[in-house]
Coordinates of C-alpha atoms and ligand atoms in Angstrom, one line a residue:
X1 CA 59.5 99.0 96.1
X2 CA 61.6 96.8 98.4
X3 CA 63.7 94.0 97.0
X4 CA 64.7 91.3 99.5
X5 CA 68.0 89.9 98.1
X6 CA 70.0 86.9 99.2
X7 CA 73.6 87.9 99.4
X8 CA 75.0 84.3 99.2
X9 CA 77.3 82.7 101.7
X10 CA 80.3 85.2 101.6
X11 CA 82.3 85.2 98.4
X12 CA 81.0 88.4 96.7
X13 CA 80.7 86.7 93.3
X14 CA 78.3 84.1 94.7
X15 CA 75.4 86.5 94.6
X16 CA 72.9 85.8 91.8
X17 CA 73.0 87.9 88.6
X18 CA 69.6 89.3 89.5
X19 CA 70.7 90.1 93.0
X20 CA 73.8 92.0 91.7
X21 CA 71.7 94.0 89.3
X22 CA 69.3 95.0 92.0
X23 CA 72.2 96.1 94.3
X24 CA 73.5 98.2 91.4
X25 CA 70.2 100.0 90.9
X26 CA 69.3 100.5 94.6
X27 CA 68.8 104.0 96.1
X28 CA 68.9 102.5 99.6
X29 CA 70.6 99.3 100.8
X30 CA 70.0 97.8 104.3
X31 CA 72.4 94.9 104.7
X32 CA 72.8 92.3 107.5
X33 CA 76.2 93.5 108.6
X34 CA 77.0 90.6 110.9
X35 CA 77.4 88.2 108.0
X36 CA 77.0 89.9 104.6
X37 CA 80.4 90.5 103.0
X38 CA 80.9 94.3 102.8
X39 CA 82.7 93.8 99.4
X40 CA 79.2 93.4 98.0
X41 CA 78.5 97.0 98.8
X42 CA 81.1 98.1 96.2
X43 CA 78.3 97.5 93.7
X44 CA 76.2 100.3 95.2
X45 CA 75.7 103.6 93.3
X46 CA 77.9 106.4 94.8
X47 CA 74.8 108.2 96.1
X48 CA 73.2 105.1 97.5
X49 CA 72.3 105.3 101.3
X50 CA 73.6 102.3 103.1
X51 CA 72.4 101.0 106.5
X52 CA 73.8 98.1 108.6
X53 CA 70.9 96.2 110.1
X54 CA 73.1 94.6 112.7
X55 CA 72.8 97.8 114.6
X56 CA 69.0 98.3 114.0
X57 CA 65.8 97.0 115.3
X58 CA 63.0 95.7 113.1
X59 CA 61.2 99.0 113.7
X60 CA 64.2 101.0 112.6
X61 CA 64.6 98.9 109.4
X62 CA 60.9 99.4 108.6
X63 CA 61.2 103.1 109.2
X64 CA 64.0 103.3 106.6
X65 CA 62.0 101.3 104.1
X66 CA 58.9 103.5 104.7
X67 CA 60.9 106.7 104.3
X68 CA 62.5 105.4 101.0
X69 CA 59.1 104.4 99.7
X70 CA 57.6 107.8 100.5
X71 CA 60.5 109.4 98.5
X72 CA 59.9 107.0 95.5
X73 CA 63.2 105.2 96.1
X74 CA 64.1 101.6 95.6
X75 CA 65.4 99.7 98.6
X76 CA 67.4 96.5 98.6
X77 CA 67.2 94.5 101.9
X78 CA 70.3 92.3 101.7
X79 CA 70.2 89.2 103.7
X80 CA 73.0 86.6 104.3
X81 CA 72.8 83.3 102.3
X82 CA 69.2 82.7 101.4
X83 CA 66.7 84.6 103.5
X84 CA 64.3 81.7 103.8
X85 CA 66.6 80.1 106.4
X86 CA 66.8 82.0 109.8
X87 CA 66.4 85.2 107.9
X88 CA 63.7 87.0 109.9
X89 CA 62.1 88.2 106.7
X90 CA 58.5 87.1 107.3
X91 CA 58.1 89.7 110.0
X92 CA 59.3 92.4 107.6
X93 CA 57.1 91.3 104.8
X94 CA 54.0 91.1 106.9
X95 CA 54.5 94.7 108.1
X96 CA 55.2 95.9 104.5
X97 CA 51.9 94.2 103.5
X98 CA 50.1 96.2 106.2
X99 CA 51.6 99.4 104.9
X100 CA 50.8 98.5 101.3
X101 CA 54.5 98.7 100.3
X102 CA 55.3 96.3 97.5
X103 CA 58.2 93.9 97.7
X104 CA 59.7 90.9 96.0
X105 CA 62.3 88.2 96.9
X106 CA 65.5 87.2 95.0
X107 CA 66.9 84.0 96.5
X108 CA 70.6 83.5 97.4
X109 CA 73.0 80.7 97.8
X110 CA 72.6 79.5 101.3
X111 CA 75.7 78.8 103.4
X112 CA 74.7 75.1 103.6
X113 CA 75.3 75.0 99.9
X114 CA 78.6 76.9 100.3
X115 CA 79.6 74.4 103.0
X116 CA 78.9 71.4 100.7
X117 CA 81.0 73.1 98.1
X118 CA 83.8 73.7 100.5
X119 CA 83.9 70.0 101.2
X120 CA 83.1 68.9 97.6
X121 CA 80.4 66.9 99.3
X122 CA 77.0 65.5 98.2
X123 CA 74.4 65.5 101.0
X124 CA 72.1 63.0 99.3
X125 CA 74.1 59.9 98.5
X126 CA 72.2 56.8 97.3
X127 CA 72.4 54.1 99.9
X128 CA 73.4 56.6 102.6
X129 CA 70.8 59.3 103.0
X130 CA 68.1 60.9 100.8
X131 CA 67.1 63.6 103.3
X132 CA 68.8 66.7 104.7
X133 CA 67.6 67.9 108.1
X134 CA 68.3 71.6 108.4
X135 CA 68.1 72.6 112.1
X136 CA 69.7 74.3 115.0
X137 CA 70.5 73.7 118.6
X138 CA 68.3 75.5 121.0
X139 CA 69.9 78.7 122.2
X140 CA 68.3 82.0 123.2
X141 CA 65.7 81.3 120.4
X142 CA 63.6 78.3 121.5
X143 CA 63.2 75.2 119.3
X144 CA 59.8 73.4 119.5
X145 CA 60.2 70.3 121.7
X146 CA 59.2 67.9 118.9
X147 CA 62.2 69.2 117.0
X148 CA 64.8 68.4 119.7
X149 CA 68.1 67.3 118.2
X150 CA 67.9 64.0 120.0
X151 CA 64.5 63.4 118.3
X152 CA 65.7 64.5 114.8
X153 CA 68.8 62.4 115.3
X154 CA 66.8 59.2 115.4
X155 CA 66.7 59.2 111.6
X156 CA 70.5 59.1 111.0
X157 CA 69.9 61.3 108.0
X158 CA 72.3 64.0 106.7
X159 CA 72.1 66.9 109.1
X160 CA 73.1 70.5 108.8
X161 CA 73.2 72.6 112.0
X162 CA 73.0 76.4 111.8
X163 CA 73.6 78.7 114.7
X164 CA 75.1 76.0 116.9
X165 CA 78.9 76.3 116.7
X166 CA 79.0 77.7 120.2
X167 CA 77.0 74.9 121.8
X168 CA 78.8 71.8 120.6
X169 CA 79.0 70.0 124.0
X170 CA 75.2 69.9 124.0
X171 CA 75.0 69.2 120.3
X172 CA 77.2 66.2 120.6
X173 CA 75.3 64.8 123.6
X174 CA 71.9 65.1 121.8
X175 CA 73.2 63.6 118.5
X176 CA 74.5 60.6 120.4
X177 CA 71.0 59.9 121.7
X178 CA 69.8 59.2 118.2
X179 CA 71.2 57.0 115.4
X180 CA 74.6 58.7 115.2
X181 CA 77.6 57.2 117.0
X182 CA 80.9 58.7 118.3
X183 CA 82.4 57.5 114.9
X184 CA 79.8 59.1 112.6
X185 CA 81.7 61.5 110.3
X186 CA 81.1 65.2 110.9
X187 CA 82.6 68.4 109.7
X188 CA 82.8 72.0 110.8
X189 CA 82.8 74.6 108.1
X190 CA 83.8 78.1 109.2
X191 CA 83.1 81.0 107.0
X192 CA 82.3 78.9 103.9
X193 CA 83.4 80.6 100.7
X194 CA 85.1 83.5 102.5
X195 CA 88.9 84.0 102.1
X196 CA 89.4 82.8 105.7
X197 CA 87.2 79.7 105.3
X198 CA 88.2 76.7 107.4
X199 CA 87.1 73.1 107.0
X200 CA 87.6 70.7 109.8
X201 CA 86.7 67.1 109.3
X202 CA 86.0 65.2 112.5
X203 CA 83.5 62.8 114.0
X204 CA 80.4 63.3 116.2
X205 CA 82.5 62.3 119.2
X206 CA 85.1 64.9 118.5
X207 CA 83.0 67.9 117.4
X208 CA 83.3 70.0 120.6
X209 CA 87.1 69.4 121.0
X210 CA 87.7 70.1 117.3
X211 CA 85.9 73.4 117.4
X212 CA 87.7 74.4 120.7
X213 CA 91.1 73.5 119.2
X214 CA 90.5 75.7 116.2
X215 CA 88.9 78.5 118.3
X216 CA 85.6 78.3 116.4
X217 CA 82.4 79.3 118.2
X218 CA 80.4 81.2 115.5
X219 CA 79.9 81.7 111.7
X220 CA 80.2 78.0 111.2
X221 CA 78.0 75.1 110.1
X222 CA 78.1 71.7 111.6
X223 CA 77.5 68.9 109.1
X224 CA 76.8 65.4 110.3
X225 CA 76.3 62.0 108.6
X226 CA 77.7 59.1 106.6
X227 CA 77.6 61.3 103.5
X228 CA 81.0 62.3 104.7
X229 CA 82.2 58.7 104.8
X230 CA 83.6 56.4 102.2
X231 CA 80.6 54.2 101.2
X232 CA 77.7 54.9 98.9
X233 CA 75.9 53.4 95.9
X234 CA 76.2 54.7 92.4
X235 CA 73.2 56.5 91.1
X236 CA 70.6 54.6 89.0
X237 CA 70.1 57.7 86.8
X238 CA 73.5 57.3 85.2
X239 CA 73.6 53.5 85.3
X240 CA 74.0 51.9 81.8
X241 CA 71.2 49.4 82.6
X242 CA 68.7 52.0 83.8
X243 CA 66.1 53.3 81.4
X244 CA 65.0 56.9 81.8
X245 CA 62.7 59.3 79.9
X246 CA 65.8 60.4 78.0
X247 CA 67.9 57.3 77.6
X248 CA 67.3 53.6 77.0
X249 CA 69.2 51.3 79.3
X250 CA 71.2 48.3 77.8
X251 CA 70.3 44.8 78.9
X252 CA 72.6 43.2 81.6
Ligands
SAH1 N1 70.2 82.8 105.8 C1 71.5 82.3 106.1 C2 71.7 81.8 107.5 C3 71.5 82.9 108.6 S1 71.7 82.3 110.2 C4 71.9 81.2 105.1 O1 71.1 80.8 104.2 O2 73.1 80.8 105.1 C5 73.4 82.6 110.6 C6 74.1 81.2 110.7 O3 74.3 80.8 109.4 C7 75.5 81.3 111.3 O4 75.4 81.2 112.7 C8 76.2 80.1 110.7 O5 75.7 78.9 111.4 C9 75.6 80.1 109.3 N2 76.4 80.7 108.3 C10 76.1 81.8 107.6 N3 77.1 82.1 106.7 C11 78.0 81.1 106.9 C12 79.2 80.8 106.2 N4 79.7 81.5 105.2 N5 79.9 79.7 106.6 C13 79.4 78.9 107.6 N6 78.3 79.2 108.2 C14 77.6 80.2 107.9

């Protein structure tokens, strides 16, 4: 059996209780060494075989899984954050299906949640934005043309950019073709929840220069939108006059 486990954004105590238990019982761990905190591997049994997938191809990863399965061993495939975002898990699962190897999936705390926590920010403020666009700048991996940043920017919604910290000149240019302005608040969160986390608050117009000043070109998220500003409306849910299924509102 193969367990896909989300490692969380970095801090080793931000893995789920279920994920931690799976790590502790694994005979084989294949971890995404470029971003998973190696401190998590301290949970492994002494005899556990550990592989760093940063140095492996998909084929090599699958060979390890197949070998473990043939020996009746349990494998944990440890992915950074939550594997449903830029995790390259589908291709593993489809091949395991073909081989008849069973697997399951334990979610993790994505770095976009870790970044919000680093800022004590709420992405979906009433009166500001009720949507979060999670995307990336086109790099070596292409992005479908209808998802160009300039197109997505037309909404002015809260935006979270993965895998784009090294491309901020282009990011800035495309964001400005939409509803954001030079003054729209933005933030760069480097290594959210790691001991060397850095939070840089800036604006869309100063994204590239801020990252360059701080020497940040990877392992960072770019957050954009007025949710980082001063103004918003209070929630209806907790408003004294608002009636919900659980609470009767008072008249004005
Ligand atoms: N599945 C992961 C994302 C993997 S893609 C998740 O849910 O978080 C790798 C990108 O994620 C990095 O280039 C960076 O943009 C972002 N990232 C991952 N961990 C991060 C962290 N702790 N702080 C900031 N960004 C992070």
